[in-house]
Short mmCIF file of C-alpha atoms in Angstrom, two decimals:
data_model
loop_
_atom_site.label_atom_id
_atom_site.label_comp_id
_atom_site.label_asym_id
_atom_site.label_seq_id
_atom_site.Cartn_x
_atom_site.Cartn_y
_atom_site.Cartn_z
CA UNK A 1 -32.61 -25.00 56.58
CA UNK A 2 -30.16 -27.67 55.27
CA UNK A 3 -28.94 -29.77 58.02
CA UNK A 4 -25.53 -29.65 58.22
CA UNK A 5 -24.87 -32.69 60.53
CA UNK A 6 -26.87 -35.12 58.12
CA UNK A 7 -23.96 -37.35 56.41
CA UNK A 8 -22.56 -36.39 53.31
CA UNK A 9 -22.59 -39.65 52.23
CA UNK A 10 -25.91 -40.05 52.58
CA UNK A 11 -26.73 -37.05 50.66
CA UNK A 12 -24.86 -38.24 47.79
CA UNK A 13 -27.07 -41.36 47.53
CA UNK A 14 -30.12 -39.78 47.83
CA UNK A 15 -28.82 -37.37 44.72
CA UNK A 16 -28.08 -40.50 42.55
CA UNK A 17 -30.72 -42.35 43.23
CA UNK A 18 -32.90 -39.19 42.15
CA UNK A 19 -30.55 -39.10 39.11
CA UNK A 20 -30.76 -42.90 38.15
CA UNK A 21 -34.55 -42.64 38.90
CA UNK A 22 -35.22 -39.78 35.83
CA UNK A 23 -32.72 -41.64 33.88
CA UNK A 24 -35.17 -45.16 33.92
CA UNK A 25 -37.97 -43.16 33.31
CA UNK A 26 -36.93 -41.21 30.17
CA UNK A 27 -35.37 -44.41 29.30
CA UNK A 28 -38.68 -46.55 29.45
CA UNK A 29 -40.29 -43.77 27.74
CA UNK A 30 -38.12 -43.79 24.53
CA UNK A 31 -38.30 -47.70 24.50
CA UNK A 32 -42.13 -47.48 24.81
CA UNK A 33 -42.03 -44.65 21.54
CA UNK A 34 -39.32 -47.19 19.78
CA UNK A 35 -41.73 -50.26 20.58
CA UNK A 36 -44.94 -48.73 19.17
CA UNK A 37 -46.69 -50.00 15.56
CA UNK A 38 -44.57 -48.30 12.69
CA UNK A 39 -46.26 -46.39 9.52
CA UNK A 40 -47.61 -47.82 7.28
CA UNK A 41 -45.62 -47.71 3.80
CA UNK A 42 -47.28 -45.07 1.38
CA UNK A 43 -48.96 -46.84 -1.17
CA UNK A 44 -47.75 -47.01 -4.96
CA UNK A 45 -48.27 -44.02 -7.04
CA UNK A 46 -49.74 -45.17 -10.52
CA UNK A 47 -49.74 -43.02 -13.72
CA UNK A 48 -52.38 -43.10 -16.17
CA UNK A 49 -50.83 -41.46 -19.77
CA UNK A 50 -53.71 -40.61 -21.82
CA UNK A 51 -53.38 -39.98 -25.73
CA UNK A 52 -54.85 -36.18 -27.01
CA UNK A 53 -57.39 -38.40 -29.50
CA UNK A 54 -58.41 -40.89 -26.88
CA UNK A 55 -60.16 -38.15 -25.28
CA UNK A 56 -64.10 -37.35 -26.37
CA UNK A 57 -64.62 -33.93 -27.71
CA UNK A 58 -67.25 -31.75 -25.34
CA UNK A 59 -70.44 -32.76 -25.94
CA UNK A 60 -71.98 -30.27 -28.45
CA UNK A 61 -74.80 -28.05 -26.77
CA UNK A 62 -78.02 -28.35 -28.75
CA UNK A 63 -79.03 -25.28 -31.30
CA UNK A 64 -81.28 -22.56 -29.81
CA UNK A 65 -84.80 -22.29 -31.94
CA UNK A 66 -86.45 -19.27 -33.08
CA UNK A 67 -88.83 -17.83 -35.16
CA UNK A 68 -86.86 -16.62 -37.77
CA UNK A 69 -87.08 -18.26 -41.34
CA UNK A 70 -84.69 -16.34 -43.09
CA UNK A 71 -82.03 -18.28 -44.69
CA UNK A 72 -79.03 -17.47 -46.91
CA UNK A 73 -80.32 -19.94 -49.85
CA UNK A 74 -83.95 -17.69 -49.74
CA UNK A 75 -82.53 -14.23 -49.11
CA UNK A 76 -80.56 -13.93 -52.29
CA UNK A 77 -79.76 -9.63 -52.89
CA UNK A 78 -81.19 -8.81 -56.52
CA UNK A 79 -78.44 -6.81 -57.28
CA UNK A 80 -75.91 -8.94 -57.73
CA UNK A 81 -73.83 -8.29 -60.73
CA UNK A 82 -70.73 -10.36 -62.00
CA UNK A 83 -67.58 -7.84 -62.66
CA UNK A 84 -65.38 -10.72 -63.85
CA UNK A 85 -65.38 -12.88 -66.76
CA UNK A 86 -65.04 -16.84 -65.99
CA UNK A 87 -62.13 -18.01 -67.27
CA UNK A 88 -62.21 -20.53 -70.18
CA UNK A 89 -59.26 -22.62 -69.53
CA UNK A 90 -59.04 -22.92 -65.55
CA UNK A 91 -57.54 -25.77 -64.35
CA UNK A 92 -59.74 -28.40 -62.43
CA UNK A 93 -58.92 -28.38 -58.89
CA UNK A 94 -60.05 -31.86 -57.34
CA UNK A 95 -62.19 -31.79 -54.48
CA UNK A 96 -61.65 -34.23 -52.17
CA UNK A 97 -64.90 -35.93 -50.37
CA UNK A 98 -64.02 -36.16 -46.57
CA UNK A 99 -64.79 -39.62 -45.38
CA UNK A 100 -67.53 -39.63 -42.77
CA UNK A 101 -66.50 -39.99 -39.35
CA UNK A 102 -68.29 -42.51 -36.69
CA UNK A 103 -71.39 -41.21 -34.67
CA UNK A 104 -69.25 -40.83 -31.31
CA UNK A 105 -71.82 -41.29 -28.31
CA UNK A 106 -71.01 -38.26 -26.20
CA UNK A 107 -72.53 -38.59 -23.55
CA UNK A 108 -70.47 -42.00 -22.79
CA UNK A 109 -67.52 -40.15 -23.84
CA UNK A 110 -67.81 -37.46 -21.35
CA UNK A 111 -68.65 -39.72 -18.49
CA UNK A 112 -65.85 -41.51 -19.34
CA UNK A 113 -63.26 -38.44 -19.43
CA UNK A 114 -64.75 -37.38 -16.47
CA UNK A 115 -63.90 -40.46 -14.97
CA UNK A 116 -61.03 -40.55 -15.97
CA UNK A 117 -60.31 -37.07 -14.54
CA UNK A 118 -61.80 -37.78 -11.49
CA UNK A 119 -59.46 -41.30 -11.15
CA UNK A 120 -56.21 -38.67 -12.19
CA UNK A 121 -58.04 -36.44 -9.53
CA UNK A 122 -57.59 -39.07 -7.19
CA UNK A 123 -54.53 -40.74 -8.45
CA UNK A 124 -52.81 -37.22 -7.66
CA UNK A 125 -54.65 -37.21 -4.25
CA UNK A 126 -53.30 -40.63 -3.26
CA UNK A 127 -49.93 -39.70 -4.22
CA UNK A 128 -49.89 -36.31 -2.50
CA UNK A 129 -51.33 -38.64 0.49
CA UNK A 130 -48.47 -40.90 0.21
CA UNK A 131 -45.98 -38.20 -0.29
CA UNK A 132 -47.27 -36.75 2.92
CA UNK A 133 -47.82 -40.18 4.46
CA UNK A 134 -43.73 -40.49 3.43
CA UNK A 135 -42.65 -37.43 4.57
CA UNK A 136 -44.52 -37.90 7.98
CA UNK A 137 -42.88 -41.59 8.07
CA UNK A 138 -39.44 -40.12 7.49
CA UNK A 139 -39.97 -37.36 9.82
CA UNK A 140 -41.26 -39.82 12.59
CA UNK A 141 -38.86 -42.09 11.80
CA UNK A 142 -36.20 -39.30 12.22
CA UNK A 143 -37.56 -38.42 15.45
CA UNK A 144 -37.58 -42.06 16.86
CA UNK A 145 -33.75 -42.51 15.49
CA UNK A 146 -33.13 -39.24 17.15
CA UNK A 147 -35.24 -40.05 20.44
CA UNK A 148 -33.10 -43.24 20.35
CA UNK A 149 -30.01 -41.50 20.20
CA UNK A 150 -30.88 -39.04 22.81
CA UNK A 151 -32.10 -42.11 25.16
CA UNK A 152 -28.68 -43.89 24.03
CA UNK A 153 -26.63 -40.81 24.98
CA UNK A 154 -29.08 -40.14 28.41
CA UNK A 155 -28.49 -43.75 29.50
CA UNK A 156 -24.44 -43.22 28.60
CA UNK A 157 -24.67 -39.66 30.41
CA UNK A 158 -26.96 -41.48 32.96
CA UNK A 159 -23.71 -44.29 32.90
CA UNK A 160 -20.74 -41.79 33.11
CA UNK A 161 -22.87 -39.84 35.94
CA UNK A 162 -23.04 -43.01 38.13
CA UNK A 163 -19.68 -43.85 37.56
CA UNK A 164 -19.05 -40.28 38.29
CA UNK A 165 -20.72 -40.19 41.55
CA UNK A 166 -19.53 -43.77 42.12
CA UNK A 167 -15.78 -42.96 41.80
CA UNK A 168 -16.54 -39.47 43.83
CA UNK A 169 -17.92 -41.34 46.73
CA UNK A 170 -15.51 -44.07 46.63
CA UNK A 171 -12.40 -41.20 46.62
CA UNK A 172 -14.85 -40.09 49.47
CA UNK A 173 -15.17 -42.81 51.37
CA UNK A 174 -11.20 -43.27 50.75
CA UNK A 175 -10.35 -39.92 51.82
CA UNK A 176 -13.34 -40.54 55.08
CA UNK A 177 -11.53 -43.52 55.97
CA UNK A 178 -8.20 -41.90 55.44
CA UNK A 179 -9.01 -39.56 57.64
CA UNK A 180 -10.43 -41.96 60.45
CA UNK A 181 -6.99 -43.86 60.22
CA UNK A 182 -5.21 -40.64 60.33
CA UNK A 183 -7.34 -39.88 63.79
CA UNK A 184 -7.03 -43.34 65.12
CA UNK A 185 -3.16 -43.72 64.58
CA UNK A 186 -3.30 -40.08 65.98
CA UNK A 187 -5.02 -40.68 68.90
CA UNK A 188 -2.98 -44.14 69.11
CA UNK A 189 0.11 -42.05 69.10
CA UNK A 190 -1.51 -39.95 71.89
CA UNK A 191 -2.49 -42.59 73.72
CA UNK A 192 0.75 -44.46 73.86
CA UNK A 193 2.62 -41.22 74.32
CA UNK A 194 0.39 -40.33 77.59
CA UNK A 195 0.80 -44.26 78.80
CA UNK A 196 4.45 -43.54 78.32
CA UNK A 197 4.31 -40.65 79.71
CA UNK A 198 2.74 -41.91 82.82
CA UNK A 199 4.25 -45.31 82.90
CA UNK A 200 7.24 -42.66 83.17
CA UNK A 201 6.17 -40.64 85.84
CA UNK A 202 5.10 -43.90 87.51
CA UNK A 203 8.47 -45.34 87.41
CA UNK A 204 10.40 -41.74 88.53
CA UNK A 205 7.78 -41.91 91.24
CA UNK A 206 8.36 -45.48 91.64
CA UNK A 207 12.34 -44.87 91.98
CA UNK A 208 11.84 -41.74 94.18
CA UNK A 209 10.05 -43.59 96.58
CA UNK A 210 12.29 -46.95 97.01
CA UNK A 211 15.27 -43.93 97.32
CA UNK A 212 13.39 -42.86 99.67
CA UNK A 213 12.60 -45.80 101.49
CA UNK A 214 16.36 -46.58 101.26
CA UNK A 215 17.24 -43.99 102.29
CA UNK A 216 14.42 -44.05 105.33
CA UNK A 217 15.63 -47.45 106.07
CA UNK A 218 19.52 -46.58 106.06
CA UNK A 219 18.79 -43.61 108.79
CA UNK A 220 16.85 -46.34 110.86
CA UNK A 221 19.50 -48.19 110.37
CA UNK A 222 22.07 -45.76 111.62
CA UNK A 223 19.54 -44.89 114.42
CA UNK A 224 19.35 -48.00 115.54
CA UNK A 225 23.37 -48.41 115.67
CA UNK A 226 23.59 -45.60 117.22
CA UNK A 227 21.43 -46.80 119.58
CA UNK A 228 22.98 -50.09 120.00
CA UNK A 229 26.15 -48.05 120.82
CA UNK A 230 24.85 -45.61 123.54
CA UNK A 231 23.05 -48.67 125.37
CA UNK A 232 26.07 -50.68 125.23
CA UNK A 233 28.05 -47.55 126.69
CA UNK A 234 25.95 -47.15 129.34
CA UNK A 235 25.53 -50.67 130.08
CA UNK A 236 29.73 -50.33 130.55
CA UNK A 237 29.45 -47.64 132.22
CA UNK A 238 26.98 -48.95 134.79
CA UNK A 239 29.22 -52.21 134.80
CA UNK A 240 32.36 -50.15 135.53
CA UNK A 241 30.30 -48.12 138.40
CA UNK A 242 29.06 -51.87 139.96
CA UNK A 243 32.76 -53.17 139.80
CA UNK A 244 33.99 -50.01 141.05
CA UNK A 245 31.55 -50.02 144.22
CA UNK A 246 32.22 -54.00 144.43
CA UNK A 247 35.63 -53.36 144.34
CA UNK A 248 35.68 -50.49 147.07
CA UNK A 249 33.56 -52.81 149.16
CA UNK A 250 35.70 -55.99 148.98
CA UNK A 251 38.81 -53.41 149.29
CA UNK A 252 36.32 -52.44 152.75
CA UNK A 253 35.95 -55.65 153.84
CA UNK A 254 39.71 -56.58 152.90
CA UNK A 255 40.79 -53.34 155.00
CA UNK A 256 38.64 -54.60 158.06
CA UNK A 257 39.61 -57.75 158.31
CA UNK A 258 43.33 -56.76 157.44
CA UNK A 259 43.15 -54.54 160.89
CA UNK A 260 43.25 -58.09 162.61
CA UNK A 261 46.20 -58.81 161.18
CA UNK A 262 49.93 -57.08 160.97
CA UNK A 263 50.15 -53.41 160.54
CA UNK A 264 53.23 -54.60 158.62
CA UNK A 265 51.59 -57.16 156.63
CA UNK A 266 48.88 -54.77 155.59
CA UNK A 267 51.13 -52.14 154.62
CA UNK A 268 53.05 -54.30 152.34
CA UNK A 269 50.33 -56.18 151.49
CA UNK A 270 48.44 -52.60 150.90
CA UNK A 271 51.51 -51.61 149.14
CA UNK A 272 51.76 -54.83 146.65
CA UNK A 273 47.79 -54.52 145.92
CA UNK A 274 48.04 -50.84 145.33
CA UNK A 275 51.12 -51.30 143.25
CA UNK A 276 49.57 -54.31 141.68
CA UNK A 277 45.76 -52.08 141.20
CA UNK A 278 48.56 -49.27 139.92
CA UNK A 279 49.34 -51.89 137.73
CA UNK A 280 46.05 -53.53 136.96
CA UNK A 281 44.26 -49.92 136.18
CA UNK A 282 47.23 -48.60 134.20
CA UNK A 283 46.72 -52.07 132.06
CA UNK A 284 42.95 -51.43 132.19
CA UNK A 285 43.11 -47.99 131.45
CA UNK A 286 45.84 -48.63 128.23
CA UNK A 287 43.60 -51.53 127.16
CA UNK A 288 40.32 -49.13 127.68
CA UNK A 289 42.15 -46.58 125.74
CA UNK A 290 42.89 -49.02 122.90
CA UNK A 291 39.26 -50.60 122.93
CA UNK A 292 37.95 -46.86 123.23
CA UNK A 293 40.29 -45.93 120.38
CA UNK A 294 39.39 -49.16 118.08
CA UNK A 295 36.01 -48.35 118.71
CA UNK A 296 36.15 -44.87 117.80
CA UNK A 297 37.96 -45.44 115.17
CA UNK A 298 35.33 -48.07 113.74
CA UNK A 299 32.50 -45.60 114.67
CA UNK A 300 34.46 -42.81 112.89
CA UNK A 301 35.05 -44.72 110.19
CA UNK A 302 31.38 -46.19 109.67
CA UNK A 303 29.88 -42.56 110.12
CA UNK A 304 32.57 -41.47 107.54
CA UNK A 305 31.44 -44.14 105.77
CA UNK A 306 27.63 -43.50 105.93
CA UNK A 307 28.10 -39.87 105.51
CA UNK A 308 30.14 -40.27 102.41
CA UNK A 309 26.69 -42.77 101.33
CA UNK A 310 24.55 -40.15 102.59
CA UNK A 311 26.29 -37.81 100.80
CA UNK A 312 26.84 -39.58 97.83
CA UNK A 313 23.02 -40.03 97.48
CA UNK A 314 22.46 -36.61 98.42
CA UNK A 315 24.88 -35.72 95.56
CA UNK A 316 22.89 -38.43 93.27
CA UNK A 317 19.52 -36.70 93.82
CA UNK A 318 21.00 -33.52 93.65
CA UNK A 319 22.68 -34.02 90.81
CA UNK A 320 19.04 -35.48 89.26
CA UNK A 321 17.36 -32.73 90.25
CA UNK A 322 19.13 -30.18 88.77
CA UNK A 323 19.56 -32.17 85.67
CA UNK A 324 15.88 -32.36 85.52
CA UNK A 325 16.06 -28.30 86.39
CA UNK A 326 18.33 -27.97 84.02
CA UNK A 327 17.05 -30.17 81.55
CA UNK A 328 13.19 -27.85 82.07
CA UNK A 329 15.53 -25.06 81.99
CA UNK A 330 17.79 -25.71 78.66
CA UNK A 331 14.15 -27.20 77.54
CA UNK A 332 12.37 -23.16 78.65
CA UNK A 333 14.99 -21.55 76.89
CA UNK A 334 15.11 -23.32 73.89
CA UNK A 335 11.31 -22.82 73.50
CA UNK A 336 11.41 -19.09 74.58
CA UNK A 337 14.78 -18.67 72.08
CA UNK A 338 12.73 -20.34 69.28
CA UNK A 339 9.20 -18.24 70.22
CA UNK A 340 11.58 -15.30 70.17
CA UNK A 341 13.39 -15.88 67.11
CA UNK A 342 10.02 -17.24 65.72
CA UNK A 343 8.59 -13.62 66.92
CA UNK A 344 11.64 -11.96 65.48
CA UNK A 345 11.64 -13.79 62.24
CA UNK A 346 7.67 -12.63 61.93
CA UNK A 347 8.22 -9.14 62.46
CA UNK A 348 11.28 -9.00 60.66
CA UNK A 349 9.27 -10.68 57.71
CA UNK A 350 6.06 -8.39 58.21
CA UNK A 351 9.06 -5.31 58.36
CA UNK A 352 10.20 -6.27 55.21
CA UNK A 353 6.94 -6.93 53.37
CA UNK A 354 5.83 -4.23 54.82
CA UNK A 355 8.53 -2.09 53.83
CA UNK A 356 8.18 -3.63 50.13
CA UNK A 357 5.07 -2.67 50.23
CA UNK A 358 5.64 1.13 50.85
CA UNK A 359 8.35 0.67 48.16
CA UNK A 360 6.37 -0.72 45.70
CA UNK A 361 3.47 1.69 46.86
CA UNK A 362 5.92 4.46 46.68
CA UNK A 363 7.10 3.34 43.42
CA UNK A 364 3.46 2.76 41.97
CA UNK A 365 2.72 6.37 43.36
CA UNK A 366 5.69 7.78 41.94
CA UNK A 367 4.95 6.03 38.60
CA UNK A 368 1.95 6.93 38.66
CA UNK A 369 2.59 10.77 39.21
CA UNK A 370 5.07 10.70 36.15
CA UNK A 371 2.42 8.68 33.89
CA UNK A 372 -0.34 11.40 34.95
CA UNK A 373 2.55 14.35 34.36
CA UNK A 374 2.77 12.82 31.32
CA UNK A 375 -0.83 12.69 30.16
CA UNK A 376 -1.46 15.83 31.74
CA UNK A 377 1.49 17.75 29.81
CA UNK A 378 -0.05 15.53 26.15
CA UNK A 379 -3.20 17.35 27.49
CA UNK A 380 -2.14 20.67 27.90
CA UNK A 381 0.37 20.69 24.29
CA UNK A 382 -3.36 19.70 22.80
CA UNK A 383 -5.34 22.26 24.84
CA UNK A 384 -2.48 24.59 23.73
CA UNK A 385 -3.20 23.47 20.03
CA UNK A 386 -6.80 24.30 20.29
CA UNK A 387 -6.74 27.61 21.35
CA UNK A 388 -4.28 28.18 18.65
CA UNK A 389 -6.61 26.90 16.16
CA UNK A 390 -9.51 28.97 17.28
CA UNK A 391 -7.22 32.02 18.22
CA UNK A 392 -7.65 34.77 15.47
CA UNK A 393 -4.98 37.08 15.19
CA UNK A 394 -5.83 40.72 14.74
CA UNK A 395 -4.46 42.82 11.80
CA UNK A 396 -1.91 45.70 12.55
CA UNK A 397 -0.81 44.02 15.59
CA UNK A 398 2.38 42.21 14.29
CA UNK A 399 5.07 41.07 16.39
CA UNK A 400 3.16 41.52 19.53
CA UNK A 401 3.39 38.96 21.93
CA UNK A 402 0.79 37.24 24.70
CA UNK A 403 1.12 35.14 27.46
CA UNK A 404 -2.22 33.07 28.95
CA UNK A 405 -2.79 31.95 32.22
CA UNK A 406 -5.60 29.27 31.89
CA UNK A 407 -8.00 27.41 34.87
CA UNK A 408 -9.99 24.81 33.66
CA UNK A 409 -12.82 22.47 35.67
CA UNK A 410 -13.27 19.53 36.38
CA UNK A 411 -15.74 19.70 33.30
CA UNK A 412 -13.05 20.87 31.17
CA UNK A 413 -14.95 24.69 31.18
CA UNK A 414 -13.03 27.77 31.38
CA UNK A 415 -13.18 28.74 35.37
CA UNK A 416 -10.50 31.80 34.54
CA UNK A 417 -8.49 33.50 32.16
CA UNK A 418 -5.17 35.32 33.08
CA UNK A 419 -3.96 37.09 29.81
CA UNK A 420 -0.54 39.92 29.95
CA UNK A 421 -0.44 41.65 26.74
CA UNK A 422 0.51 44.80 25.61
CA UNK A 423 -2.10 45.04 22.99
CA UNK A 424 -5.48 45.43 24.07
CA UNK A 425 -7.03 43.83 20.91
CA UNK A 426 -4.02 40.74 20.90
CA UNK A 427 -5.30 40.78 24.56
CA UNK A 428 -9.08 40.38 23.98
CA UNK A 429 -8.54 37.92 20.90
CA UNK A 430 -6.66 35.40 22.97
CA UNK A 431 -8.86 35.12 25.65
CA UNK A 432 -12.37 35.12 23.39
CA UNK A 433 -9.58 32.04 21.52
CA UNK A 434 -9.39 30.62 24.91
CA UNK A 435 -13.10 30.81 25.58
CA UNK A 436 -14.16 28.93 22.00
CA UNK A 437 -11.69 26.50 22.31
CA UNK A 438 -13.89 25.04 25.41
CA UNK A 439 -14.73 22.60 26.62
CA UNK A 440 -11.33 21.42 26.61
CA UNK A 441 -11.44 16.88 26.69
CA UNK A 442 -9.95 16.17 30.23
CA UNK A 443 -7.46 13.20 30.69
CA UNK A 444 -9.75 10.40 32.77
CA UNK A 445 -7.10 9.78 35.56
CA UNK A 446 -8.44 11.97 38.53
CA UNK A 447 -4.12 12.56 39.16
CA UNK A 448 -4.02 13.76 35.45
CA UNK A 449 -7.01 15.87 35.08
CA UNK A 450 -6.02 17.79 38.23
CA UNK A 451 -2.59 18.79 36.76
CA UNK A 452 -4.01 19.79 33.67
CA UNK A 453 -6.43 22.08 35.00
CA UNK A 454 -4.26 24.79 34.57
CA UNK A 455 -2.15 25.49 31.36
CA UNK A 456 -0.09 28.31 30.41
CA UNK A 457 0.35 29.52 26.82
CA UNK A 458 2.15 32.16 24.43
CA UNK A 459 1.26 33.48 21.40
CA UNK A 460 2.95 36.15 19.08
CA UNK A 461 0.96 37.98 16.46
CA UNK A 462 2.80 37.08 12.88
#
């Protein structure tokens, strides 16, 4: 099973290496054929031209001996009789002595034709020898200038194929590293979103908590004022209470020892203190009032002023938060607007192709029905035809008129014949015309061939 997680790099030098590997060895090969010791040249072809005269006649064969003795200058007939006169006056015809010819030795002679036949002999062998010896150079040659063309065009094939798979695993490697830059500055931008995103959330955090702690810190605050104020009340009112009793003990005392003296004297004296105490606690009590009142007034206004802070930084926070709702909200909608148009934009877009595709179904269908109409009614004017052709009319039945009903198969054979005529013979002839004109050649288009399985036809008798 091929390994799918082995790298394709990796596969792609194994593959040229295999390649470049062949490539050196059919390469050595044709230098190691180019290298070897040539033919040798085919040797000179030399012609011997002998004259007819310069040859030695056949050596004569020796005469065969018997024992015959008969001899034309011995056996003379007897008979012989002359039956023309010589002639007197014939001219004299010179006879010319042939010169004697030298004794030729024949036997030398026909040792040396037959040497000389056996050197043509072997003159003609040599040459067809070197002819062959040529050819087979050429051809070898050939083959080495071919073998060295094929190596020359392996090694540029060989050269184009590593530059091939060079420049494919370089645009590899490219496209690899591509790739791994695309993923890095991707998961860069991922990583640098998230650290925004949480050096974000730190700092919301960050800002809800020292509002918080403000906020903590301003109710301690007012806590501790409050505090502050209720103590010092009380610490007044405990004041007022020990001054009070002080005072209604000193006024005891005062009383006691003012028994001692006058009853006059302590009545006006009684009267001036409690006119001057009348005095002193209306003073008191308008100077109370006014310190009461200032204070009030500074404790109304710095709870007015720390609600209206509270409030404002209720308001803030408020105000945040449902910014931030709103903002998640706005942010909600938006998506679920966009998935809904993106949902209505799909089915309106599968709606539409789908309704263009039951128009241009409907209009395939409805093209197609007319184109097999068509065929079929070119089919049934032609099966109409035939039965004409093969329909024989019957004599004495002029004028009369027919009317064929016709079901064909699938085949093309006649599964029924529905004939109205008037005339039983015009009747009979027009379905036996109906019955040779089958089997009728049906259209090929299943659509076609089922409308044209019936066919209706009318003949009249002329």
């Amino acid at each position: 099973m091929k390994d799918f997680n082995k790298p394709q790099s990796k596969e792609n030098a194994i593959a040229l290496g295999f390649t470049l590997g062949v490539h050196v060895v059919a390469i050595v090969g044709l230098l190691f054929l180019g290298m070897s010791k040539p033919l040798e040249p085919p040797k000179q072809i030399k012609t011997v031209l002998v004259k007819p005269e310069d040859i030695p006649p056949p050596e004569a064969e020796p005469l065969e001996i018997t024992d015959a003795t008969e001899t034309a200058d011995t056996n003379v007939a007897e008979n012989i009789q002359q039956t023309a006169d010589p002639v007197e006056d014939a001219p004299n015809i010179p006879v010319t002595v042939p010169t004697p010819t030298p004794k030729v030795d024949m036997q030398k002679a026909a040792a040396e034709a037959k040497a000389a036949e056996a050197e043509q002999k072997a003159a003609a062998e040599a040459a067809k020898a070197q002819a062959k010896a040529a050819d087979a150079a050429r051809l070898k040659a050939a083959e080495a200038e071919k073998a060295r063309q094929e190596a020359a065009e392996k090694i540029r094939q060989a050269k184009n194929d590593a530059e091939r798979a060079k420049a494919e695993a370089n645009a590899k490697a490219k496209a690899e590293a591509a790739a791994a830059a695309k993923r890095e500055a991707a998961e860069k931008a991922r990583a640098e979103a998230n650290e925004k995103a949480r050096q974000a959330k730190a700092e919301a955090a960050a800002k809800a908590k020292q509002e918080a702690n403000a906020k903590a810190k301003a109710d301690a605050a007012e806590k501790a004022r409050q505090d502050r104020a209720a103590k010092l009340a009380q610490e007044k009112a405990a004041q007022a209470a020990k001054a009070k009793q002080d005072a209604a003990e000193k006024a005891k005392r005062e009383k006691a020892d003012a028994t001692a003296k006058a009853k006059q004297d302590a009545a006006e004296k009684a009267k001036r203190e409690k006119a001057d105490a009348a005095a002193k606690a209306k003073q008191d009590a308008a100077e109370k009032a006014k310190r009461e009142k200032a204070d009030a007034a500074a404790k109304a206004k710095q709870e007015a002023a720390d609600k209206a802070k509270r409030e404002k930084a209720d308001a803030a926070a408020k105000a945040k938060q449902e910014a931030n709702e709103k903002a998640k909200a706005d942010a909600a909608a938006k998506a679920e607007a966009k998935r809904k148009a993106d949902a209505e934009a799909k089915e309106k877009a599968a709606a539409e192709a789908k309704a263009s595709a039951a128009q241009k179904a409907k209009e395939e269908a409805a093209s197609k029905k007319a184109e097999a109409k068509k065929i079929a009614s070119s089919a049934k004017r032609d099966f109409e035809n035939k039965v004409r052709s093969a329909w024989r009319m019957p004599s004495g039945s002029s004028g009369q008129k027919a009317s064929a009903r016709v079901t064909l198969t699938e085949s093309g054979g006649v599964a029924s014949v529905v004939v109205n005529a008037s005339d039983p013979d015009v009747k009979a002839s027009v379905e036996q015309a109906v019955r040779n004109a089958a089997p009728f050649p049906m259209p090929s288009d299943p659509d076609a061939r089922r409308e044209a399985r019936s066919f209706t036809a009318n003949f009249t008798v002329k």
